[in-house]
Each structure stands twice: as structure tokens, then as C-alpha cells.
Short mmCIF file of C-alpha atoms in Angstrom, two decimals:
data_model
loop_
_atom_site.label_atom_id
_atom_site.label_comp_id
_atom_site.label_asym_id
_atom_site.label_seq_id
_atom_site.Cartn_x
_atom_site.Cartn_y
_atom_site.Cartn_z
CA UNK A 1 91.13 64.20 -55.78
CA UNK A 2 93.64 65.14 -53.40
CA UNK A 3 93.12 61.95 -51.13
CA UNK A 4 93.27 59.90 -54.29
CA UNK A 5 96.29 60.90 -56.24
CA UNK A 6 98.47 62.26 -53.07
CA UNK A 7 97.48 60.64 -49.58
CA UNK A 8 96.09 57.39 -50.54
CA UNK A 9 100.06 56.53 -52.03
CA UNK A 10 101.37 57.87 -49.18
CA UNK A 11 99.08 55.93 -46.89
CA UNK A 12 99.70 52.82 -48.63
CA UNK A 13 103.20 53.28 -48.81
CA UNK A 14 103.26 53.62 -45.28
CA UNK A 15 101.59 50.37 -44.50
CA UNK A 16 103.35 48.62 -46.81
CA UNK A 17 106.64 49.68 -44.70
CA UNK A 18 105.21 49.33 -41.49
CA UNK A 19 104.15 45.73 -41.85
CA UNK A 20 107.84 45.03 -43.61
CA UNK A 21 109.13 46.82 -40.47
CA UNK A 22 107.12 44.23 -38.08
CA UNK A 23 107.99 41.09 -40.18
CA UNK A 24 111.55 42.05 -40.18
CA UNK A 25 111.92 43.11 -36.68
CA UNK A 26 110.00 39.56 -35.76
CA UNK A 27 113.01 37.75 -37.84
CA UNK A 28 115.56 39.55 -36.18
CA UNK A 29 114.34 38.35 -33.01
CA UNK A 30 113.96 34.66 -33.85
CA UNK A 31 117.44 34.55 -35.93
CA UNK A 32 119.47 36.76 -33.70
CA UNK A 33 122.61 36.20 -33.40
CA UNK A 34 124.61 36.65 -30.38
CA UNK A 35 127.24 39.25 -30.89
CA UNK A 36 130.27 38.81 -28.86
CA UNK A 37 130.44 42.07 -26.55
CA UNK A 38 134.24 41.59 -26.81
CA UNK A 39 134.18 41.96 -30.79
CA UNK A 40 132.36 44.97 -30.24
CA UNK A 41 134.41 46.72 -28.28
CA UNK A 42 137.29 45.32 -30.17
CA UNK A 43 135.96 46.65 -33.45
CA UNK A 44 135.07 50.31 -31.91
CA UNK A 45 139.17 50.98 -30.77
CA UNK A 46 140.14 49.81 -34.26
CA UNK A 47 140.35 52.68 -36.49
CA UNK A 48 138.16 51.52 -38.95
CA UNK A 49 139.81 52.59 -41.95
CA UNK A 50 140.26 49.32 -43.51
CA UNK A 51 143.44 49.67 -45.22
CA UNK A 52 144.84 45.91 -44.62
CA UNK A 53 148.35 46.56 -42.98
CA UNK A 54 147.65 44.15 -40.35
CA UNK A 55 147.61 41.37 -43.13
CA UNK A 56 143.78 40.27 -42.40
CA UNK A 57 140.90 41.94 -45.29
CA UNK A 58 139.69 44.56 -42.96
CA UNK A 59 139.29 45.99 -39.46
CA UNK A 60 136.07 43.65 -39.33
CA UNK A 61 138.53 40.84 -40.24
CA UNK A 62 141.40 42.21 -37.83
CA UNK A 63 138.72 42.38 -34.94
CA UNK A 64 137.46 38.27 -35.53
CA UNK A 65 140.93 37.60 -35.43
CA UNK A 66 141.53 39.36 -32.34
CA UNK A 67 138.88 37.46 -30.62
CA UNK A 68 140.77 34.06 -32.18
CA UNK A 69 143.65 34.81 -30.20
CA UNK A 70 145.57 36.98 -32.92
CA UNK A 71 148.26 39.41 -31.70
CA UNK A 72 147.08 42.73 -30.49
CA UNK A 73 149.99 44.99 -32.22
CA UNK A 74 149.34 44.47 -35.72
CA UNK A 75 147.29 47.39 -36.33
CA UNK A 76 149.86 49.76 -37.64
CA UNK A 77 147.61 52.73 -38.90
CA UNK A 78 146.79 52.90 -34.67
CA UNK A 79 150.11 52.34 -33.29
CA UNK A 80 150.54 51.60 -29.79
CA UNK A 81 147.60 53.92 -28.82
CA UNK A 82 145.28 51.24 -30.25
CA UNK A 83 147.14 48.10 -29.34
CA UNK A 84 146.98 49.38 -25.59
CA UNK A 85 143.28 49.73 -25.94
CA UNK A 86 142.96 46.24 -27.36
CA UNK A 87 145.01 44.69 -24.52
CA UNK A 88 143.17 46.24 -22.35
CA UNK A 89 139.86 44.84 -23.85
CA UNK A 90 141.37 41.48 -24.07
CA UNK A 91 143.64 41.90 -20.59
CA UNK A 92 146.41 40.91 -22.18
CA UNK A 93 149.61 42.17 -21.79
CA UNK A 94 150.37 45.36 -24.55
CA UNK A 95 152.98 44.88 -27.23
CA UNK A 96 154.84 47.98 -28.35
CA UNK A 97 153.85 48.76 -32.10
CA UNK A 98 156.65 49.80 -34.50
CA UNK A 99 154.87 52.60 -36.40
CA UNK A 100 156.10 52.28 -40.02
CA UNK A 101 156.26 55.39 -42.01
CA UNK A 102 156.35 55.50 -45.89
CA UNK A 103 159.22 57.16 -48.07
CA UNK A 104 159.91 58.15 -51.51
CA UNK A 105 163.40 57.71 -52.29
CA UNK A 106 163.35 60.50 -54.78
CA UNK A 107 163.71 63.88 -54.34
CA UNK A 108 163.70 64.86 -57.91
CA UNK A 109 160.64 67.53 -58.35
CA UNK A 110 160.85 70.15 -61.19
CA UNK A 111 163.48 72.23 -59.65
CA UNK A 112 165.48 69.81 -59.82
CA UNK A 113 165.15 67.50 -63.41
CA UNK A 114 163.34 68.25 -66.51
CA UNK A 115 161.03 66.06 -68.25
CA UNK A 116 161.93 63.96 -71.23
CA UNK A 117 158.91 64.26 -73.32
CA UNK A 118 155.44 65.50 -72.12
CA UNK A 119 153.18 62.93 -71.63
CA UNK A 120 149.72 63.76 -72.93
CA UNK A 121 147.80 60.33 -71.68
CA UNK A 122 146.04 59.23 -68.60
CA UNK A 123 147.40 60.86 -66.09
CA UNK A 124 148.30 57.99 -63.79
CA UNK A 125 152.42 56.93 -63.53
CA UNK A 126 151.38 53.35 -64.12
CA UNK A 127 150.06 54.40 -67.51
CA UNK A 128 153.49 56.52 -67.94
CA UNK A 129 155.50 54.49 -67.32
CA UNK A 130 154.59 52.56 -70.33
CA UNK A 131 155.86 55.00 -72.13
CA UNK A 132 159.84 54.51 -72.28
CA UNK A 133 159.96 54.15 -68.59
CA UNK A 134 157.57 57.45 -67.88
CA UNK A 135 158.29 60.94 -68.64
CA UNK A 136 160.99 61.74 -66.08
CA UNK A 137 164.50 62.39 -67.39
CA UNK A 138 165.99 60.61 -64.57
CA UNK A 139 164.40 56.70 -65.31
CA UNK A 140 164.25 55.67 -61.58
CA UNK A 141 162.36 59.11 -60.26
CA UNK A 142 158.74 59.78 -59.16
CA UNK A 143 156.73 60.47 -62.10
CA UNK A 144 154.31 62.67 -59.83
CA UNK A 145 150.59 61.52 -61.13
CA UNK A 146 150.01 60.59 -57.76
CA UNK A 147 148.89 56.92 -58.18
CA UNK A 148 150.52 56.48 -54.88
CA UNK A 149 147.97 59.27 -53.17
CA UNK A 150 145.22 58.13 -54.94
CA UNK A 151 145.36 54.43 -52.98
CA UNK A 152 146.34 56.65 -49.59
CA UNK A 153 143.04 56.07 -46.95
CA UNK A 154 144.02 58.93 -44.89
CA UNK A 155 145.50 61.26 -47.39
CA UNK A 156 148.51 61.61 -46.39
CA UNK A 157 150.44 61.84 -49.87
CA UNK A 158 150.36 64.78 -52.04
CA UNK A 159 152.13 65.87 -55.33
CA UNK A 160 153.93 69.19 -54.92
CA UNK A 161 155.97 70.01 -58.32
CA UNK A 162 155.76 66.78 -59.40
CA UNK A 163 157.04 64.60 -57.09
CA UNK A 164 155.04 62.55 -54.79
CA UNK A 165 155.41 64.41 -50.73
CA UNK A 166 154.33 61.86 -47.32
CA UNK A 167 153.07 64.02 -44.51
CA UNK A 168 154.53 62.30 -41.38
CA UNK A 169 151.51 63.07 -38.99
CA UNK A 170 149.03 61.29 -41.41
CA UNK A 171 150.53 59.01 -42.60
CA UNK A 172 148.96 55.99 -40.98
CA UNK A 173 151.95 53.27 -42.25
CA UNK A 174 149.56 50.74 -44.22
CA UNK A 175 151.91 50.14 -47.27
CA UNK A 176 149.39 50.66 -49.80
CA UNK A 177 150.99 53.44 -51.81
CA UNK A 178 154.40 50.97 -51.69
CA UNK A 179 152.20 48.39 -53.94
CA UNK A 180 150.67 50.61 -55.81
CA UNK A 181 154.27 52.84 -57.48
CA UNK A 182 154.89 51.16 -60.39
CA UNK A 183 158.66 52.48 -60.28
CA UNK A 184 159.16 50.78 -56.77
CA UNK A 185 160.63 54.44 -55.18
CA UNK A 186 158.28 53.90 -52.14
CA UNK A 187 159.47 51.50 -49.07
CA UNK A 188 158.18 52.16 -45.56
CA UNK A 189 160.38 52.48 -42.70
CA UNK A 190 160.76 52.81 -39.06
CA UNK A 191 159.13 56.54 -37.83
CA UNK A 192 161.84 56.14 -35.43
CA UNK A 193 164.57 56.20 -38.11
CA UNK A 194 165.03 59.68 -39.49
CA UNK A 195 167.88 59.65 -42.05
CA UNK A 196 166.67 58.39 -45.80
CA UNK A 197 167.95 58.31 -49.40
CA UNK A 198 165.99 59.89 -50.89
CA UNK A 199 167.27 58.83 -54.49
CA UNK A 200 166.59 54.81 -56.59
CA UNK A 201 168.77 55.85 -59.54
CA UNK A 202 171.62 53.34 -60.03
CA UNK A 203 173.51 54.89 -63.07
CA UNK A 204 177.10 56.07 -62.68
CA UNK A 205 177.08 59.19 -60.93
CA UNK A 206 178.03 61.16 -64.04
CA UNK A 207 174.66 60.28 -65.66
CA UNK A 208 172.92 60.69 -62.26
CA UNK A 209 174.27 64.45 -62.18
CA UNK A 210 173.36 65.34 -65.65
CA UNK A 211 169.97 64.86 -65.36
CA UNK A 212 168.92 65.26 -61.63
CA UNK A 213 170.61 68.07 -59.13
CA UNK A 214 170.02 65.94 -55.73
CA UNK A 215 170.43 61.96 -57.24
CA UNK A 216 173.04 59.99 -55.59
CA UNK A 217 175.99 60.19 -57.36
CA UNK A 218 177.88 56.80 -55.54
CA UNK A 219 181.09 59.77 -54.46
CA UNK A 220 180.95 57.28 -50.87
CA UNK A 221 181.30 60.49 -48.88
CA UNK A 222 178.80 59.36 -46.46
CA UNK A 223 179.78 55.42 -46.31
CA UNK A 224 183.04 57.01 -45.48
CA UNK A 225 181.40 59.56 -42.69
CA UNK A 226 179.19 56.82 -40.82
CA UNK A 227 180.61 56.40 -37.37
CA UNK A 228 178.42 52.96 -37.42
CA UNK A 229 179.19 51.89 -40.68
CA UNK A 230 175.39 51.41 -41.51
CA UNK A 231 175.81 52.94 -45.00
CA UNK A 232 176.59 51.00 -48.07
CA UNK A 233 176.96 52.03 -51.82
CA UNK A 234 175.84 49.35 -53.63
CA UNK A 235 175.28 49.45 -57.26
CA UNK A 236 176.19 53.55 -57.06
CA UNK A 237 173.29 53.99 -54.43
CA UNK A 238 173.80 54.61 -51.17
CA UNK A 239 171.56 52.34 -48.87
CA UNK A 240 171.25 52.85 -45.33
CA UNK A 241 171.20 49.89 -43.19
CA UNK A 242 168.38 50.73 -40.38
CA UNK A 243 169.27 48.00 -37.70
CA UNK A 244 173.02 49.58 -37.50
CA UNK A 245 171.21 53.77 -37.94
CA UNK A 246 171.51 55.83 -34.87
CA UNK A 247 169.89 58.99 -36.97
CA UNK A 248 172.81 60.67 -36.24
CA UNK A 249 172.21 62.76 -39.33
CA UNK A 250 175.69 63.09 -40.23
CA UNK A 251 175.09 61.21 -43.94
CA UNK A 252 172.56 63.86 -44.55
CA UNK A 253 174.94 67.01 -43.68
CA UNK A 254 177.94 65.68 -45.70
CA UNK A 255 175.85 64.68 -48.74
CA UNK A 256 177.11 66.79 -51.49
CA UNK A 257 174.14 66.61 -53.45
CA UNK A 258 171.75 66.19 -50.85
CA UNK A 259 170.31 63.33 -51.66
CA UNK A 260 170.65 61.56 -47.93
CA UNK A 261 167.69 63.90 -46.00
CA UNK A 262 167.81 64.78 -42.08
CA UNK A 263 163.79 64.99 -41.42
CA UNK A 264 163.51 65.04 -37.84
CA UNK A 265 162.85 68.52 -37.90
CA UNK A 266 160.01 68.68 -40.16
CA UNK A 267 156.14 67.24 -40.38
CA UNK A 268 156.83 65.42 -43.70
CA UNK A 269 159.40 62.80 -44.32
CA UNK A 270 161.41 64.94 -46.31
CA UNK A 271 161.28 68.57 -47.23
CA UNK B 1 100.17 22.07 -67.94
CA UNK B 2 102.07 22.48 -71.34
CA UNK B 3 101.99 26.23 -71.24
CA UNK B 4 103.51 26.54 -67.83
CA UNK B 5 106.39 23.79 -68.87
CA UNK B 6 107.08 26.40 -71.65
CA UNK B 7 106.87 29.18 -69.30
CA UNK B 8 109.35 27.69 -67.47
CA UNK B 9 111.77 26.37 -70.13
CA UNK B 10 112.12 29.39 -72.13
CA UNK B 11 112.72 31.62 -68.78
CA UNK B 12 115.64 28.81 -68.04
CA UNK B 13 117.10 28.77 -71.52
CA UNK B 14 115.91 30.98 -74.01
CA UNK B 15 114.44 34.51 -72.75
CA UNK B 16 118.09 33.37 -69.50
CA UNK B 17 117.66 36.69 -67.35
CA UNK B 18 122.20 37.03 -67.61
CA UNK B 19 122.93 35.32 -70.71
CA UNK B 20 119.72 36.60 -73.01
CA UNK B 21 118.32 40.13 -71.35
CA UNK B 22 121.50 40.76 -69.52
CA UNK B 23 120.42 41.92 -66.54
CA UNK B 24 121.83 41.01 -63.15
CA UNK B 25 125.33 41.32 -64.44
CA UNK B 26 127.08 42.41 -61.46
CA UNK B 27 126.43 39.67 -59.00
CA UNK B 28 127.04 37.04 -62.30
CA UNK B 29 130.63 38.46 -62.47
CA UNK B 30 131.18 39.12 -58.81
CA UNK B 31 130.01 35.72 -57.19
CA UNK B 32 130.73 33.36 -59.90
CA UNK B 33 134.12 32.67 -58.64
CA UNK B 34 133.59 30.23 -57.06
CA UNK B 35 131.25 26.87 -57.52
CA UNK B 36 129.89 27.06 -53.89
CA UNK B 37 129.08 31.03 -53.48
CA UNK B 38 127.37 30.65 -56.60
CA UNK B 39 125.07 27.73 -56.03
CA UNK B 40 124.36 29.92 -52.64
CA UNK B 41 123.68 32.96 -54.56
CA UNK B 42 121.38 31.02 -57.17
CA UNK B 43 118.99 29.62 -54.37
CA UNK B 44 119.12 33.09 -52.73
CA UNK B 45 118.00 34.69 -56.35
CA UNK B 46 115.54 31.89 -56.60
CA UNK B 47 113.98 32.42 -53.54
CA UNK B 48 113.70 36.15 -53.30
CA UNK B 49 112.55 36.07 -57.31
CA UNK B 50 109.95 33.32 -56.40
CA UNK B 51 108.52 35.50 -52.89
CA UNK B 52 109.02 38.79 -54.58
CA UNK B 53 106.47 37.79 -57.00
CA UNK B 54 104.14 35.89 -54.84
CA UNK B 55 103.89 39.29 -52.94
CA UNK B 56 103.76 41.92 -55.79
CA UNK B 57 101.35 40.15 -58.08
CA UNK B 58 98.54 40.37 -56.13
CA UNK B 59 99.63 43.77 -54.40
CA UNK B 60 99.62 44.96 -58.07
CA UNK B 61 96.65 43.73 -59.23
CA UNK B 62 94.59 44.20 -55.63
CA UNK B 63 96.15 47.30 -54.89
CA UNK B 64 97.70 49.21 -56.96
CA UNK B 65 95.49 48.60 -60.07
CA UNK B 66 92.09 49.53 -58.90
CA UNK B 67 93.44 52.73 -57.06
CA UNK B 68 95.12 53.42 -60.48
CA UNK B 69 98.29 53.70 -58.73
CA UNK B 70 100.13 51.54 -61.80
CA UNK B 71 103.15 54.22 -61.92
CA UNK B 72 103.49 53.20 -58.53
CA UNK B 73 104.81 49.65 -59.49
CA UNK B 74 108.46 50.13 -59.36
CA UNK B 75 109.08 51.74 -56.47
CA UNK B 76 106.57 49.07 -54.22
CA UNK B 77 108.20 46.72 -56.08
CA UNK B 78 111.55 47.52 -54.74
CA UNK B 79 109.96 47.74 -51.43
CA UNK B 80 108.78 44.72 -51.19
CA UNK B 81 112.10 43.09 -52.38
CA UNK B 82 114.33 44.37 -50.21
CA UNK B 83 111.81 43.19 -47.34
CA UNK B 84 112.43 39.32 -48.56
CA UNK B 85 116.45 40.51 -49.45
CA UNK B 86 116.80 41.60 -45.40
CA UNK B 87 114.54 38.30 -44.54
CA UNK B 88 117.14 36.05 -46.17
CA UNK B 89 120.16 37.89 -44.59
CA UNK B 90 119.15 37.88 -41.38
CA UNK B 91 118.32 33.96 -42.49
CA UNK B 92 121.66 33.23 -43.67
CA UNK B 93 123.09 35.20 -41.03
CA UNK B 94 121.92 32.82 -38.76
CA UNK B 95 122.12 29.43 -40.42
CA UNK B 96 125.01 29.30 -42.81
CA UNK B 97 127.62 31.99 -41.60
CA UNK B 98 130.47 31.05 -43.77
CA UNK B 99 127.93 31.16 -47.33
CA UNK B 100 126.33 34.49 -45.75
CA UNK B 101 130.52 35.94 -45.28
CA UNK B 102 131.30 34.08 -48.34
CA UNK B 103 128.36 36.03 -50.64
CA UNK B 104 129.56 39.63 -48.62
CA UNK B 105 128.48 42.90 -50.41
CA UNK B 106 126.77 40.32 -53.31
CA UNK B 107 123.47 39.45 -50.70
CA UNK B 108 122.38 42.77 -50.17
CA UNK B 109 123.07 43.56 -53.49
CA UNK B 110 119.70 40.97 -54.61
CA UNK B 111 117.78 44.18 -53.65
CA UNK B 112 119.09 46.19 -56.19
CA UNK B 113 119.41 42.97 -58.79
CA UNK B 114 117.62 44.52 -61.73
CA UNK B 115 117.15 40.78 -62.61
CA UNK B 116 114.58 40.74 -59.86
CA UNK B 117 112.55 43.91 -60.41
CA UNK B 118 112.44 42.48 -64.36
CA UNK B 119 110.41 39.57 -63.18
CA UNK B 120 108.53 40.91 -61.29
CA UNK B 121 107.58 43.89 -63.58
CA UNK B 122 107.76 41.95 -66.70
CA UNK B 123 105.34 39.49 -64.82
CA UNK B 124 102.78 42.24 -65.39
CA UNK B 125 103.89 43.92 -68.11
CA UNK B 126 102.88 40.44 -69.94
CA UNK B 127 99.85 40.24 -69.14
CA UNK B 128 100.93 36.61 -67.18
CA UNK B 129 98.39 35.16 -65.38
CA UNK B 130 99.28 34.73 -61.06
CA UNK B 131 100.58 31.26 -61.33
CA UNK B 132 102.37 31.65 -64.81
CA UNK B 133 104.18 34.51 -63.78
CA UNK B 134 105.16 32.58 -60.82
CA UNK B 135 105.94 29.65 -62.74
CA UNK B 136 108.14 32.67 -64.63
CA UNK B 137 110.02 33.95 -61.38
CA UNK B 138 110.85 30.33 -60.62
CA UNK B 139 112.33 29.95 -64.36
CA UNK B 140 114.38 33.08 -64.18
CA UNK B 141 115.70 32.02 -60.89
CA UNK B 142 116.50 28.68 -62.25
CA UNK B 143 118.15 30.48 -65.29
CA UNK B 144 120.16 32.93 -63.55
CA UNK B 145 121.81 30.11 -61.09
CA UNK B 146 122.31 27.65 -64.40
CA UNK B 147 124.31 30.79 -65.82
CA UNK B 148 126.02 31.31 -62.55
CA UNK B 149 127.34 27.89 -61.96
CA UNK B 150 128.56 27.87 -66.03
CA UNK B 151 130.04 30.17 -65.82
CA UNK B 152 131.84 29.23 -62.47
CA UNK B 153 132.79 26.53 -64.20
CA UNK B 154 134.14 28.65 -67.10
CA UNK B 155 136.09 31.28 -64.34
CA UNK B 156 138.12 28.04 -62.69
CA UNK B 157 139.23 26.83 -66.03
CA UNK B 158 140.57 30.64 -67.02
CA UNK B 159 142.08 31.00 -63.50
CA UNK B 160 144.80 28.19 -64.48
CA UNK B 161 145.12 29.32 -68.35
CA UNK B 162 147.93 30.99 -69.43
CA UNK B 163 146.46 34.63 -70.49
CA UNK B 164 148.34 37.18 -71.78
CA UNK B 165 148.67 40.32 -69.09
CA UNK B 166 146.92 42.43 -70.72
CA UNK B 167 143.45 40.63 -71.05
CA UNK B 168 144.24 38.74 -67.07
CA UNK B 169 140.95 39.41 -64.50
CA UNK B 170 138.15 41.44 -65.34
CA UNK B 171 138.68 41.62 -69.58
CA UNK B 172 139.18 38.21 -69.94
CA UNK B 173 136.04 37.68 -67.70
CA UNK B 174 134.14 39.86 -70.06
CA UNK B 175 135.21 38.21 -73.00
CA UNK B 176 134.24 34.35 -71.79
CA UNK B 177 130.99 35.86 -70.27
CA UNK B 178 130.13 37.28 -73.88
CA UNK B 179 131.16 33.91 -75.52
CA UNK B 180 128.82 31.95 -73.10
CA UNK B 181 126.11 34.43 -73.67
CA UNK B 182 127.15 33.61 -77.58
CA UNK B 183 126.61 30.43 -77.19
CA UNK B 184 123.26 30.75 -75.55
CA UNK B 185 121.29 32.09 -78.84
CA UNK B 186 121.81 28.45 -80.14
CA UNK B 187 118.54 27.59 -77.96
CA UNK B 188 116.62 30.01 -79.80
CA UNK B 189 113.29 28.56 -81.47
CA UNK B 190 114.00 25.31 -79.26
CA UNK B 191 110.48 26.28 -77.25
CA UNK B 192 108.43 26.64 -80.58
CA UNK B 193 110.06 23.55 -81.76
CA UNK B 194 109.27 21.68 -78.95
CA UNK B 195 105.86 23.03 -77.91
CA UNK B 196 104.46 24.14 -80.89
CA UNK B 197 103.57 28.04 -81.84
#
């Protein structure tokens, strides 16, 4: 009885795999396919986290390409770490890597704006943003339901009082949570640039103040204050120029309001 | 003769595996993008449908049956597909590179094709004899890569329509896949007609 309704299944099951297990094993060895011992290596010093900064569908893809005779710097979730590594595969000569970082130009969490209405829906800023343009009083702000963190691979964005935070050290530079704001506040920068605005609203700056206590109110203080002229109020927002940036910081200590951040000092982007 | 010819027909276009019993929806919408992946993903089903049930037939009916191990069908069954599944790949791997990147996630994904595991268990369940249930497999094959390239046909024409954002990509999809599934429950009765009761 035992034999019957417990071993003999077992037993059978077994064969059954084992003889599957030969017949595939003899297939792998008459269709094998050479794998390039260069791809391999290639693909183990690629981080492997797939997000598609590098333009090709993968790190699978990136690797292939690699092997093709693609550039060894693309891979901008590894920085120059990795592009080293994949010279050195290759021997090739390395290319430097500039390590983008992402930022939210906003800065308006709940300390410092107040909500229109409360939005009751799926709780995902594409969804609210249907809704007259979100629920933020300010209508260029982070809504805060994270859609950007939600697409981050390495988890590097989080939503502290409703505004969307990037931690510098994880934050691999892929661009995905750029694509993926609906309200466009996200653009990735140099990590060697420290100086942002962190502010999109383009009203006059007497609307900007009523509603949000660190928007850019266009006063020109810091256009005024650059010593290399790389800021520009355009539209009443400031917009900093990166090719003319030292990171002198200056902007970000005469900013009345704030709203031009220093954050070479701390982990995230901005705090 | 007749009977298999009916067998055969009414797997294609009547009892059509996607289009009739809905089953094997997810590689229908995920390879029929394109004319070429699908025709490759057709012959794969075929083939894998056709050696699935030349294997689990007889391992049923030797095997299983006698040792009244019937409960045991689905799980073998599974086995024994994947086995042919990880033949082709390693196949196609080989042979056609571009088809086997081309199908991707889709190829290993036969294994878990409930369109498959309904052959072959429906094969048994009835009561077909060994060659009409293979005549069967090779019908539902047939069908599922006769709805695949329709309705690759169908994607290429929506891909250049002017559709309203809302319904663009996957709910559009939907809605032509349900219209061509529609539009397959005019072949009803055509077997009887043809063939007699």
C-alpha cells in the first residue's frame, strides 16, 4: 500500500526526470553554442540591473554591444568603476564616465504648501494629475505618490512629506524616474555640479509666494550674484546654466526663499 | 479518414485553442506583433503540442493508468513539456538566433502555455483514441498559429490607426482580439454541416 500510493510516484517521477535530464544534457552537447569568454566577463562587471541608461534594452544587450565594438563608458549606473573594468577586459583605453545624478526641482513638501483638494483616487501622480493638474496648490510641484520611486531599480527615491527625496549614494543616474514624472520636475544632472533649483513654477513671483514658502519668486538676486554669469531668469525661473557653474554656492546662500540648494554637504541632492 | 479530417478541422476553426477556449492568451498578445515572431512561435507551439502528446498519451495510458496514478496526469504532463520546451530552445538557440532573441521570455513561456497542457489533457479527458488525439494536438497547433498570424495581421493595421489615447496599446489590443474571437463563432456548426452528425 505504501509502495503503491507513495514510492511507486516518486520512483516514476524520478525516472521520468532522469531520462529528461540525459536527453537534454545530450542536446546541449550537440547544439552548444560557443559562448564568447569575453561576453562573459563583460556581462559579470556590468551591474546587472538592467535599467537602460546606456541606450541598449539591457545589460545583456549593453554587453553584445560591447563585444561589437560599442563604447565602454556608457554604463552610467557603474560609473567609471565599471567602465575601467570593461577596458580592461577589452584592453582598451578607459573613458572617464560622467555620473549623472537625478533632481527634483521642487522643494515644496507639506511644510511648505498646502494641498488644493484631497485627492481620494489611485494613488499614483500620473492619475492626479488628471485631476486639475494634481492636488498640489502650487501647479508645477511634486505631487509626492512616488511614481518616480516606484520605476527607481536601486531605490534610491523616497517620499518624505510629500515630496519626492533622491539619495545621492544610490542613486545609480539611469533617468527612469525623469520619464516616468508626469509634471516634468525631474532632470538629471552632473554629480559633479552641486548647486540646483530646486523650484519648475513659472508664475509671477507674487503667485509663487502665496502658495509655496521656497518657489522661485524671479527677484534676480542670484542672476545678479553669479560671478560667472551662469544663472538666467527666464520665464520667472531661475535656470542655472551647468557648462558656465563652478558650484560656488553663492546662488544658494543669497536665495531669499531658498529655492537655489547648496548640497555638497549632504547624502541626498537636496535636504 | 473522415473522422480524423474533422478532428482536425474543428481543432483549427471551431473548438481554435485562443479564439474559442481562450487559452494561451499571453503568448497570442505578446508575440503577435509581429508577422515573423509569430509564424516562429506557431511552429514552435505546433511542434511541442504535436511531441508533448506523442509522449504523454502512451505514458498515460501505459503508465499512469494501470498504476492508477490518473491524478498524477498534470503534473507529468508538465514534465514532460517542458522537456520538449528546453529541447526546442536549446534548438533554436543554435539554428535561428535572431527568431530564438526575437521570441525572448515568449519560448520558455510554451512550458507554462495552458494551451498545451489542454491538449494534452483534453486528449484523454475525451476519450480520443492515440492517433486522433494526435491528429488533435496537430489541429490545435495549426489553430493557435492561424490565430497568431490574424491577428498579427490585425496588430500592424492598429499600429498605423489613429486611436484615441486612452484605448492606444494593450486596450485597444484587447478589444480587436475580442472582435476576432467574435468573429470566430461564425464557424460554428460548419463541421456538422460538412461532415455530417
Amino acid at each position: 500500500m505504501v509502495f503503491e500510493s507513495y514510492i511507486l510516484p516518486v520512483l516514476i517521477f524520478a525516472g521520468a526526470g532522469l531520462i529528461a535530464g540525459a536527453l537534454l544534457y545530450a542536446a546541449s552537447k550537440i547544439f552548444a553554442v560557443k559562448a564568447d569568454e569575453k561576453l562573459e566577463a563583460v556581462n559579470e562587471a556590468l551591474p546587472g540591473i538592467n535599467c537602460g541608461a546606456c541606450g541598449y534594452s539591457g545589460c545583456g544587450d549593453y554587453a553584445n554591444a560591447i563585444i561589437d565594438g560599442a563604447p565602454t563608458n556608457l554604463c552610467k549606473a557603474g560609473g567609471t568603476a565599471v567602465a575601467e573594468k570593461l577596458a580592461e577586459i577589452l584592453g582598451v583605453e578607459a573613458a572617464e564616465v560622467d555620473q549623472l545624478v537625478a533632481v527634483v526641482h521642487c522643494n515644496g513638501d507639506c511644510n511648505a504648501t498646502s494641498p488644493k483638494y484631497t485627492f481620494d483616487g489611485v494613488s499614483s501622480c500620473a492619475a492626479a494629475k488628471r485631476f486639475y493638474g494634481g492636488s498640489e496648490s502650487c501647479a508645477y510641484g511634486c505631487l509626492g505618490f512616488g511614481d518616480c520611486a516606484s520605476v527607481c531599480p536601486n531605490g534610491a527615491i523616497s517620499i518624505k512629506d510629500g515630496l519626492a527625496k533622491v539619495d545621492k549614494s544610490l542613486c545609480v543616474g539611469c533617468g527612469l524616474c525623469e520619464k516616468a514624472c508626469p509634471k516634468k520636475i525631474i532632470t538629471m544632472k552632473s554629480i559633479k555640479k552641486f548647486v540646483d533649483v530646486a523650484c519648475s513654477s513659472t508664475s509671477v513671483g507674487k503667485t509663487t509666494k502665496e502658495i509655496c514658502k521656497v518657489g522661485c519668486i524671479a527677484c534676480k538676486i542670484c542672476e545678479r550674484k553669479c560671478p560667472e554669469g551662469a544663472i538666467k531668469v527666464n520665464n520667472n525661473l531661475a535656470q542655472i546654466d551647468y557648462s558656465k557653474c563652478t558650484s560656488c554656492g553663492i546662488c544658494a546662500q543669497s536665495c531669499p526663499t531658498h529655492a537655489i540648494v547648496d548640497c555638497r554637504n549632504s547624502l541626498e541632492v537636496r535636504n | 479518414m473522415k473522422e480524423l479530417l474533422a478532428i482536425l478541422l474543428s481543432a483549427i476553426i471551431i473548438d481554435n485553442f485562443v479564439l474559442s477556449k481562450f487559452m494561451g492568451i499571453c503568448p497570442f498578445l505578446g508575440v503577435s506583433k509581429k508577422f515573423e515572431s509569430a509564424i516562429g512561435m506557431g511552429i514552435a507551439v505546433i511542434f511541442v503540442m504535436v511531441c508533448s502528446t506523442l509522449v504523454t498519451y502512451p505514458f498515460y495510458m501505459g503508465i499512469l493508468l494501470p498504476l492508477k496514478l490518473g491524478y498524477l496526469s498534470n503534473m507529468s504532463f508538465i514534465l514532460i513539456i517542458a522537456l520538449f520546451v528546453q529541447l526546442i530552445e536549446i534548438f533554436l538557440k543554435k539554428t535561428m538566433p535572431a527568431l530564438y532573441k526575437a521570441l525572448g521570455v515568449y519560448l520558455p513561456l510554451i512550458t507554462t502555455n495552458c494551451a498545451v497542457l489542454g491538449v494534452t489533457l483534453l486528449n484523454i479527458n475525451n476519450n480520443l483514441t492515440f492517433v486522433q488525439s494526435i491528429f488533435n494536438a496537430l489541429g490545435g497547433g495549426i489553430g493557435f498559429t492561424v490565430a497568431l498570424l490574424l491577428f498579427s495581421g490585425v496588430r500592424s493595421r492598429l499600429e498605423t490607426c489613429d486611436i484615441p489615447e486612452t484605448f492606444k496599446g494593450v486596450p485597444s489590443t484587447l478589444i480587436a482580439a475580442s472582435i476576432v474571437s467574435v468573429s470566430f463563432m461564425g464557424f460554428s456548426g460548419l463541421i456538422e454541416g460538412i461532415f455530417g452528425k
